[in-house]
Structures are given as structure tokens and as C-alpha cells.
Coordinates of C-alpha atoms in Angstrom, one line a residue:
X1131 CA 269.4 76.5 1.2
X1132 CA 268.1 78.5 4.2
X1133 CA 267.2 82.2 3.8
X1134 CA 266.8 84.4 6.9
X1135 CA 266.6 88.1 7.7
X1136 CA 268.0 88.1 11.3
X1137 CA 268.6 91.8 11.5
X1138 CA 267.9 95.3 10.2
X1139 CA 270.1 98.3 9.9
X1140 CA 269.4 102.0 9.7
X1141 CA 271.4 103.5 6.8
X1142 CA 271.8 107.0 5.4
X1143 CA 271.2 108.2 1.9
X1144 CA 273.4 110.7 0.0
X1145 CA 271.0 113.5 0.9
X1146 CA 271.2 112.7 4.7
X1147 CA 267.9 111.0 5.1
X1148 CA 267.7 107.5 6.7
X1149 CA 266.0 104.2 5.9
X1150 CA 265.7 100.7 7.2
X1151 CA 267.7 98.0 5.4
X1152 CA 266.9 94.3 5.8
X1153 CA 269.9 92.0 5.8
X1154 CA 269.2 88.8 3.9
X1155 CA 271.4 85.9 5.0
X1156 CA 271.9 82.6 3.2
X1157 CA 273.0 79.7 5.4
X1158 CA 273.9 82.3 8.1
X1159 CA 276.1 84.4 5.8
X1160 CA 275.1 87.9 4.7
X1161 CA 274.1 87.9 1.0
X1162 CA 272.6 91.3 0.5
X1163 CA 270.9 94.4 2.1
X1164 CA 267.6 95.5 0.6
X1165 CA 264.9 98.1 1.3
X1166 CA 261.2 97.3 1.8
X1167 CA 260.5 99.1 -1.5
X1168 CA 262.9 96.8 -3.4
X1169 CA 261.2 93.6 -2.0
X1170 CA 257.8 95.1 -2.8
X1171 CA 259.0 95.7 -6.4
X1172 CA 260.1 92.0 -6.5
X1173 CA 256.7 91.0 -5.2
X1174 CA 254.9 93.0 -7.8
X1175 CA 257.0 91.5 -10.6
X1176 CA 256.3 88.0 -9.4
X1177 CA 252.6 88.8 -9.2
X1178 CA 252.5 90.0 -12.8
X1179 CA 254.3 86.9 -14.0
X1180 CA 252.7 84.2 -11.9
X1181 CA 249.5 85.6 -10.5
X1182 CA 248.4 86.4 -7.0
X1183 CA 247.2 82.9 -6.2
X1184 CA 250.7 81.4 -6.0
X1185 CA 252.3 84.2 -4.0
X1186 CA 252.7 84.2 -0.2
X1187 CA 251.4 87.1 1.9
X1188 CA 253.5 90.3 1.6
X1189 CA 253.4 92.8 4.5
X1190 CA 251.3 95.9 3.5
X1191 CA 252.7 99.4 3.0
X1192 CA 252.3 101.9 5.8
X1193 CA 252.1 105.6 5.3
X1194 CA 253.6 106.7 8.6
X1195 CA 257.0 106.2 10.2
X1196 CA 257.2 102.7 11.8
X1197 CA 257.9 102.2 15.4
X1198 CA 260.7 99.9 16.6
X1199 CA 258.0 97.2 17.3
X1200 CA 256.5 97.6 13.8
X1201 CA 260.0 97.4 12.2
X1202 CA 260.6 94.1 14.0
X1203 CA 257.2 92.8 13.0
X1204 CA 257.9 93.7 9.3
X1205 CA 261.3 92.0 9.5
X1206 CA 259.6 88.8 10.7
X1207 CA 257.0 89.0 7.9
X1208 CA 259.5 89.7 5.2
X1209 CA 261.6 86.8 6.4
X1210 CA 258.7 84.4 6.1
X1211 CA 257.9 85.9 2.7
X1212 CA 261.4 85.3 1.3
X1213 CA 261.5 81.8 2.8
X1214 CA 258.2 80.9 1.2
X1215 CA 259.2 82.3 -2.2
X1216 CA 262.5 80.4 -2.2
X1217 CA 260.8 77.1 -1.1
X1218 CA 258.3 77.3 -3.9
X1219 CA 259.8 75.4 -6.9
X1220 CA 258.3 77.8 -9.4
X1221 CA 258.9 81.1 -7.7
X1222 CA 262.2 80.2 -6.1
X1223 CA 263.7 79.1 -9.4
X1224 CA 262.4 82.0 -11.4
X1225 CA 264.7 84.3 -13.2
X1226 CA 262.9 87.3 -11.6
X1227 CA 263.8 86.0 -8.1
X1228 CA 267.3 85.0 -8.9
X1229 CA 268.3 88.1 -10.9
X1230 CA 266.9 90.3 -8.0
X1231 CA 269.2 88.6 -5.5
X1232 CA 272.2 88.7 -7.9
X1233 CA 271.7 92.5 -8.4
X1234 CA 271.2 93.1 -4.7
X1235 CA 274.3 91.1 -3.9
X1236 CA 276.4 93.2 -6.3
X1237 CA 275.0 96.5 -5.0
X1238 CA 275.5 95.5 -1.4
X1239 CA 279.2 94.5 -1.9
X1240 CA 279.7 97.6 -4.2
X1241 CA 281.8 95.6 -6.7
X1242 CA 281.4 97.0 -10.2
X1243 CA 281.0 94.9 -13.3
X1244 CA 284.5 94.4 -14.6
X1245 CA 286.8 91.8 -16.0
X1246 CA 288.4 89.8 -13.2
X1247 CA 290.4 86.6 -12.8
X1248 CA 288.9 84.0 -10.5
X1249 CA 290.8 81.0 -9.0
X1250 CA 288.8 77.8 -9.1
X1251 CA 290.3 74.6 -7.7
X1252 CA 290.0 70.9 -8.5
X1253 CA 289.6 68.4 -5.7
X1254 CA 293.3 67.6 -5.7
X1255 CA 294.3 71.3 -5.1
X1256 CA 295.1 72.1 -8.7
X1257 CA 294.3 75.8 -9.4
X1258 CA 292.4 76.8 -12.6
X1259 CA 292.5 80.5 -13.4
X1260 CA 289.5 81.7 -15.5
X1261 CA 288.9 85.2 -16.9
X1262 CA 285.3 86.3 -16.2
X1263 CA 283.2 89.3 -15.4
X1264 CA 282.6 90.0 -11.7
X1265 CA 278.8 90.0 -12.5
X1266 CA 278.9 86.5 -14.1
X1267 CA 276.4 84.1 -12.5
X1268 CA 277.2 80.6 -11.3
X1269 CA 276.3 78.8 -14.6
X1270 CA 278.5 81.3 -16.6
X1271 CA 281.5 80.6 -14.3
X1272 CA 280.9 76.9 -14.5
X1273 CA 280.9 77.0 -18.3
X1274 CA 284.1 79.1 -18.3
X1275 CA 285.9 76.5 -16.1
X1276 CA 284.7 73.7 -18.3
X1277 CA 286.0 75.5 -21.4
X1278 CA 289.4 76.0 -19.7
X1279 CA 289.5 72.3 -18.9
X1280 CA 288.3 71.3 -22.4
X1281 CA 285.3 69.5 -20.8
X1282 CA 282.6 68.9 -23.4
X1283 CA 279.3 70.8 -23.2
X1284 CA 277.3 67.6 -22.7
X1285 CA 279.2 66.8 -19.5
X1286 CA 279.1 70.3 -17.9
X1287 CA 275.8 69.5 -16.1
X1288 CA 277.5 66.6 -14.2
X1289 CA 279.6 69.1 -12.3
X1290 CA 279.0 72.0 -10.0
X1291 CA 280.9 74.7 -8.1
X1292 CA 281.2 74.4 -4.4
X1293 CA 282.3 77.0 -1.8
X1294 CA 284.5 75.3 0.8
X1295 CA 286.7 76.3 3.7
X1296 CA 290.2 75.0 4.1
X1297 CA 291.4 75.2 7.7
X1298 CA 295.0 75.9 8.8
X1299 CA 295.1 72.3 10.2
X1300 CA 294.4 70.9 6.7
X1301 CA 290.7 70.3 7.6
X1302 CA 288.1 71.0 4.9
X1303 CA 284.4 71.7 5.2
X1304 CA 281.7 72.4 2.6
X1305 CA 279.9 75.7 3.0
X1306 CA 277.4 75.2 0.2
X1307 CA 277.0 74.5 -3.5
X1308 CA 277.0 77.8 -5.4
X1309 CA 273.5 78.7 -6.5
X1310 CA 271.9 80.4 -9.5
X1311 CA 271.0 83.4 -7.4
X1312 CA 274.6 84.4 -6.6
X1313 CA 277.7 85.8 -8.3
X1314 CA 280.6 83.4 -7.5
X1315 CA 283.3 86.0 -7.7
X1316 CA 281.5 88.3 -5.3
X1317 CA 280.5 85.5 -3.0
X1318 CA 284.0 84.4 -2.4
X1319 CA 285.7 87.8 -2.4
X1320 CA 283.2 89.4 -0.1
X1321 CA 284.1 86.9 2.6
X1322 CA 287.6 88.5 2.8
X1323 CA 289.2 85.3 4.0
X1324 CA 291.7 83.3 2.1
X1325 CA 290.5 80.1 3.7
X1326 CA 287.5 80.1 1.4
X1327 CA 287.8 78.8 -2.1
X1328 CA 285.7 77.6 -5.0
X1329 CA 286.1 74.0 -6.0
X1330 CA 284.8 72.0 -9.0
X1331 CA 283.3 68.6 -8.1
X1332 CA 280.8 66.2 -9.6
X1333 CA 277.2 67.0 -8.8
X1334 CA 275.3 63.8 -8.9
X1335 CA 274.8 60.8 -6.6
X1336 CA 273.9 57.8 -8.8
X1337 CA 277.2 56.1 -9.7
X1338 CA 275.6 54.9 -12.9
X1339 CA 276.3 58.3 -14.3
X1340 CA 280.1 57.7 -13.8
X1341 CA 280.1 55.7 -17.0
X1342 CA 278.9 58.7 -19.0
X1343 CA 281.5 61.0 -17.6
X1344 CA 284.4 58.5 -17.9
X1345 CA 283.9 58.1 -21.6
X1346 CA 285.7 61.4 -21.9
X1347 CA 289.3 61.8 -21.0
X1348 CA 288.8 65.1 -19.1
X1349 CA 285.8 63.7 -17.2
X1350 CA 287.7 60.6 -16.3
X1351 CA 290.6 62.7 -14.9
X1352 CA 288.3 64.9 -12.8
X1353 CA 286.5 61.9 -11.3
X1354 CA 289.9 60.2 -10.6
X1355 CA 291.4 63.2 -8.9
X1356 CA 288.3 63.6 -6.8
X1357 CA 288.2 59.9 -5.8
X1358 CA 291.9 59.8 -4.8
X1359 CA 291.6 63.1 -2.8
X1360 CA 288.4 62.0 -1.0
X1361 CA 290.0 58.7 0.1
X1362 CA 293.1 60.6 1.4
X1363 CA 290.8 62.9 3.4
X1364 CA 288.8 60.0 4.8
X1365 CA 285.6 61.1 3.0
X1366 CA 285.4 57.8 1.2
X1367 CA 285.9 54.9 3.6
X1368 CA 287.9 51.8 2.3
X1369 CA 289.1 48.8 4.1
X1370 CA 292.7 47.5 3.9
X1371 CA 292.0 45.2 1.0
X1372 CA 290.3 47.9 -1.0
X1373 CA 293.1 50.3 -0.2
X1374 CA 295.7 47.7 -1.4
X1375 CA 293.7 47.2 -4.7
X1376 CA 293.5 51.0 -5.3
X1377 CA 297.2 51.4 -4.7
X1378 CA 297.9 48.7 -7.2
X1379 CA 295.6 50.2 -9.8
X1380 CA 297.1 53.6 -9.2
X1381 CA 300.6 52.3 -9.8
X1382 CA 299.4 50.8 -13.1
X1383 CA 297.7 54.1 -14.1
X1384 CA 294.3 52.3 -14.3
X1385 CA 292.2 55.3 -13.5
X1386 CA 288.9 54.0 -14.9
X1387 CA 288.9 50.9 -12.6
X1388 CA 289.4 53.0 -9.5
X1389 CA 286.6 55.5 -9.8
X1390 CA 283.5 53.2 -9.4
X1391 CA 285.2 50.9 -6.9
X1392 CA 284.1 52.8 -3.8
X1393 CA 280.8 54.4 -3.3
X1394 CA 280.5 55.1 0.5
X1395 CA 281.4 58.5 1.7
X1396 CA 282.0 60.1 5.1
X1397 CA 281.8 63.8 5.9
X1398 CA 284.9 65.3 7.4
X1399 CA 284.5 66.6 11.0
X1400 CA 283.8 70.3 11.3
X1401 CA 284.7 72.3 14.3
X1402 CA 281.9 74.8 14.8
X1403 CA 279.5 76.1 17.4
X1404 CA 276.6 76.4 15.0
X1405 CA 273.7 74.3 16.1
X1406 CA 271.7 73.0 13.1
X1407 CA 269.2 70.1 12.9
X1408 CA 267.8 68.1 10.0
X1409 CA 264.4 66.6 11.0
X1410 CA 262.2 64.3 9.1
X1411 CA 259.2 61.9 9.7
X1412 CA 259.8 58.2 9.5
X1413 CA 257.1 55.5 9.3
X1414 CA 258.1 53.2 12.1
X1415 CA 254.9 51.0 11.7
X1416 CA 251.4 51.3 10.5
X1417 CA 249.8 54.6 11.5
X1418 CA 252.9 55.5 13.6
X1419 CA 255.1 58.3 12.4
X1420 CA 258.1 59.5 14.4
X1421 CA 260.3 62.5 14.0
X1422 CA 264.0 61.7 13.5
X1423 CA 266.3 64.7 14.2
X1424 CA 270.0 64.7 13.2
X1425 CA 272.1 67.3 14.9
X1426 CA 275.0 68.3 12.7
X1427 CA 276.7 71.5 11.6
X1428 CA 276.3 70.2 8.0
X1429 CA 272.5 69.8 8.4
X1430 CA 271.8 72.3 5.6
X1431 CA 274.1 70.5 3.2
X1432 CA 272.5 67.2 4.2
X1433 CA 269.1 68.6 3.3
X1434 CA 270.3 69.9 0.0
X1435 CA 272.0 66.5 -0.7
X1436 CA 268.8 64.6 0.0
X1437 CA 266.8 66.9 -2.3
X1438 CA 269.4 66.3 -5.1
X1439 CA 269.2 62.5 -4.6
X1440 CA 265.4 62.6 -4.9
X1441 CA 265.5 64.8 -8.0
X1442 CA 267.8 62.2 -9.7
X1443 CA 265.5 59.3 -8.7
X1444 CA 262.5 61.1 -10.1
X1445 CA 264.2 61.9 -13.4
X1446 CA 265.6 58.3 -13.7
X1447 CA 262.1 56.8 -13.0
X1448 CA 260.6 58.9 -15.8
X1449 CA 263.4 58.0 -18.2
X1450 CA 264.7 61.6 -18.3
X1451 CA 268.1 63.0 -18.8
X1452 CA 270.4 64.3 -16.1
X1453 CA 271.7 67.3 -18.1
X1454 CA 268.1 68.3 -19.0
X1455 CA 267.1 68.0 -15.3
X1456 CA 269.9 70.4 -14.3
X1457 CA 269.0 72.9 -17.0
X1458 CA 265.4 72.8 -15.9
X1459 CA 266.5 73.3 -12.3
X1460 CA 268.5 76.4 -13.4
X1461 CA 265.6 77.8 -15.4
X1462 CA 263.1 77.2 -12.5
X1463 CA 260.9 74.8 -14.4
X1464 CA 261.6 71.7 -12.3
X1465 CA 258.8 71.4 -9.9
X1466 CA 256.8 68.8 -8.0
X1467 CA 253.0 68.5 -7.6
X1468 CA 251.1 71.5 -6.2
X1469 CA 249.9 69.2 -3.3
X1470 CA 253.3 69.6 -1.7
X1471 CA 252.5 73.2 -0.8
X1472 CA 249.3 72.2 0.9
X1473 CA 250.4 69.6 3.4
X1474 CA 252.7 69.7 6.5
X1475 CA 253.2 66.0 7.0
X1476 CA 253.1 63.1 4.4
X1477 CA 250.0 60.9 4.5
X1478 CA 250.1 57.7 6.6
X1479 CA 250.9 54.7 4.5
X1480 CA 249.9 51.1 4.7
X1481 CA 251.9 48.8 7.0
X1482 CA 255.3 47.8 5.5
X1483 CA 255.7 44.3 3.9
X1484 CA 255.9 41.7 6.7
X1485 CA 258.6 39.9 4.8
X1486 CA 261.0 42.8 5.2
X1487 CA 263.7 42.9 7.8
X1488 CA 262.7 44.6 11.0
X1489 CA 263.4 48.3 11.3
X1490 CA 266.5 49.2 13.3
X1491 CA 266.1 52.5 15.1
X1492 CA 268.6 55.2 13.9
X1493 CA 269.2 56.2 17.5
X1494 CA 270.9 52.8 18.1
X1495 CA 273.4 53.6 15.3
X1496 CA 274.2 57.3 15.7
X1497 CA 274.7 59.2 18.9
X1498 CA 273.7 62.5 17.3
X1499 CA 270.2 61.2 16.3
X1500 CA 267.2 61.6 18.5
X1501 CA 263.7 60.1 17.9
X1502 CA 260.6 61.5 19.4
X1503 CA 257.1 60.2 18.9
X1504 CA 254.2 62.2 17.5
X1505 CA 250.5 61.8 17.2
X1506 CA 248.9 60.8 14.0
X1507 CA 246.6 63.7 13.8
X1508 CA 248.5 66.7 15.3
X1509 CA 252.0 66.4 13.9
X1510 CA 252.0 70.1 13.0
X1511 CA 251.7 71.0 16.6
X1512 CA 254.9 69.3 17.6
X1513 CA 257.2 71.7 15.8
X1514 CA 256.8 75.4 15.8
X1515 CA 255.6 76.8 12.5
X1516 CA 258.3 79.5 12.8
X1517 CA 261.1 76.9 13.1
X1518 CA 259.9 74.3 10.6
X1519 CA 260.7 74.5 6.9
X1520 CA 259.5 71.5 4.8
X1521 CA 260.3 70.7 1.2
X1522 CA 258.5 67.4 1.0
X1523 CA 261.4 66.0 -1.0
X1524 CA 260.4 62.4 -0.8
X1525 CA 256.9 62.7 -2.2
X1526 CA 256.5 60.4 -5.2
X1527 CA 259.5 58.2 -4.2
X1528 CA 258.7 54.6 -3.2
X1529 CA 260.4 52.2 -0.8
X1530 CA 262.1 50.4 -3.7
X1531 CA 263.7 53.6 -4.9
X1532 CA 265.2 54.3 -1.5

């Protein structure tokens, strides 16, 4: 999830005075407008709760009116600050940070707390109407949808709410998974575009969890509806024989046999001018790392998906529970080792097993992938520190896991 402050605005107060507002964007979409004093208040709250040693640098107060150049400098510093806080597993998942953004979102959109009806869709287009408060956060809305569907509490954590965009040509693209720092009703209504909708989908990657969900009738129906729709959209690729088998099972009403049959997925094409890149380092051979860059309008979603996959792998390795992992993620207590915050590139590993198959370069498979070599000692100089945001998602994951 990418935070940015690309612009400032000069706004007026009720008494006629003016102030500078900083527009916080999430994945390129305005989330809220805040003043410097509000961000400073958040910083002070985080400092009291977690101590100065874990907080990034916050731009200092100034006692005189800022020049245009100083306003721009402060904007850049605040953007780095908010990005650093969000990327820290402890700070970015804290209730202090999330509640600050929720409150700021509601104040910016000027939507009062009131009872509202929200439309949430299933993968097959079925509409679920839930009565909530406009100030209900993502987890509250998810639980309301689950209750309306009669989905058991122990299965709620296997699903999430996603913001998607339905095009007039029946195309569909994912915008993002709704996060704990936003209010779903306000997120979708503030876009003022009927093409955007909230959809309930499963929120895990390991198909072994399908068995847990399919033990329940509602869970089975949700997975079945999602599988059928994803095949129709071309997001799950099946050959002719698999398609014939699925049709046969569908005619027999054998839902459970269809869901785990296909695992491969394909993203739908998205028509957009947005230029986004997902870059990561790949160990090509001993002591030789190379940057692999994938250009895609869905680069942010790909990064989030990779992070979610790794979280599942780490929980599974430790014998943990998926539902508990999701709860910890909501509460901000799921974190990796502190060493992640101290390194820019992963350490060089020993040479891969000589018995393995030779590595096939990704650039030979995908036209949108580029590979560029880097030195073993100065990788941090190859990408501008202003443009690079690392989350070290694969630390602690071995080759066998991948």
C-alpha cells in the first residue's frame, strides 16, 4: 500500500485565516487532508506509546511563516515520514496510526456518523445490502457482511473486502484490498463513481485452506461462486479438458469438487496510463544479485499479494493459525525481525544446489520484465532512495517454501 503526499493546498478557516493542508494519497487516490499540527500530534502520540528510538525523523516546527520553498521541503519530509511509519510493522499497524487516518478521512469527506446502507457484492454479482454506520471500519463492515450471509465467525478471517472497478465494457480491475485505516462506506462513496464497488472475496493463497472453508455450506458457496466467475473472466486459466470436467461437475451440482480443481490465476487486462513498477533482487548465481523489474498497472496489488503469501508461509511454518494471523495483522502485532529495518538489500547467499534445474531468466518469459545487473557492494546506489520502498517480505523464507 503506497502512501504519498503529492500536493499541498492553501485553505481558509471559518475566521478567514489560511493554512497549508497536506493531501495524503493512498495508491494515487486522495485519502485525507491534514495540517502539520495534526501530523505532529500523531507523532507525539506514537512517541509516547513506542518511544523515540523506533520513530522516523519528523520535520521540526518553525515559528515564522514558511516560504514556498520551505513548504515544499516540509511536504517532502512529511511524505517520507508517513511512508516510513506505514512500512514499519509495529507503527503502521498500530491503532493510533489507523484511527488517525480514519478520523482524517471522515473529516476530509465531511460525512457525518450516521446509519447507512452499503451495497457489498459477491464475485458473481449478487448484491448484499448491509446496515452499518458510515464511520464503521473495514473489520466491522466485513463482520456485518458475514453475519448477513450467516458465515460462521471462525471463517470470517478467510475473506476480505476489495475495492474494484467495473468498466462499461465488462472489464474488471482491482483497486486494492480495503485496509484497517479506512472507512469502507466513505472510501467508495467519496469516489462519486458508480463503476466502483466493494466485493467480498477469499483472502488467502494456500489452497490447503479451502478444505477448512468448504466444511461450511456458506463458505463452500462463496468459493464456488468465486471460482466460476474467475473462470468466466479468464482470471483462472483452464484447458479444454479441465473446462469440460468443470461443466460436467457443474451440471451435477458438485460444487466441492470444482473449487480445488484449478489453482492458476491470471490478472485481467487493465487499460490505464499509470506507470508502476515492482522491483526485487534475484540471486542469479553465487555473489551475483540482479534487479528484476516488472512494469504493470497492478504493481502495487502484486506487491501486497506477495507480502500476503509470505505471511501465510511464515505462519504455516510455525504451526500457527490463519485466523489468528489476520487478527494480529489487524491489531498491528504481526511483525518481522528488527533487522529488516536496517538493511537495504538481502545478504548474499551461498551458491544454489548444483542438482537443481538451471535458472531461466524471467525476461525470456515476460515481455514486461527487465533485468539489470548490480554490484555486490553498492546495490543501494542503483535505485534512488527517494523512489525505493522496501518491505523485505521474503526474509526468513527459504527456497523450499518458494
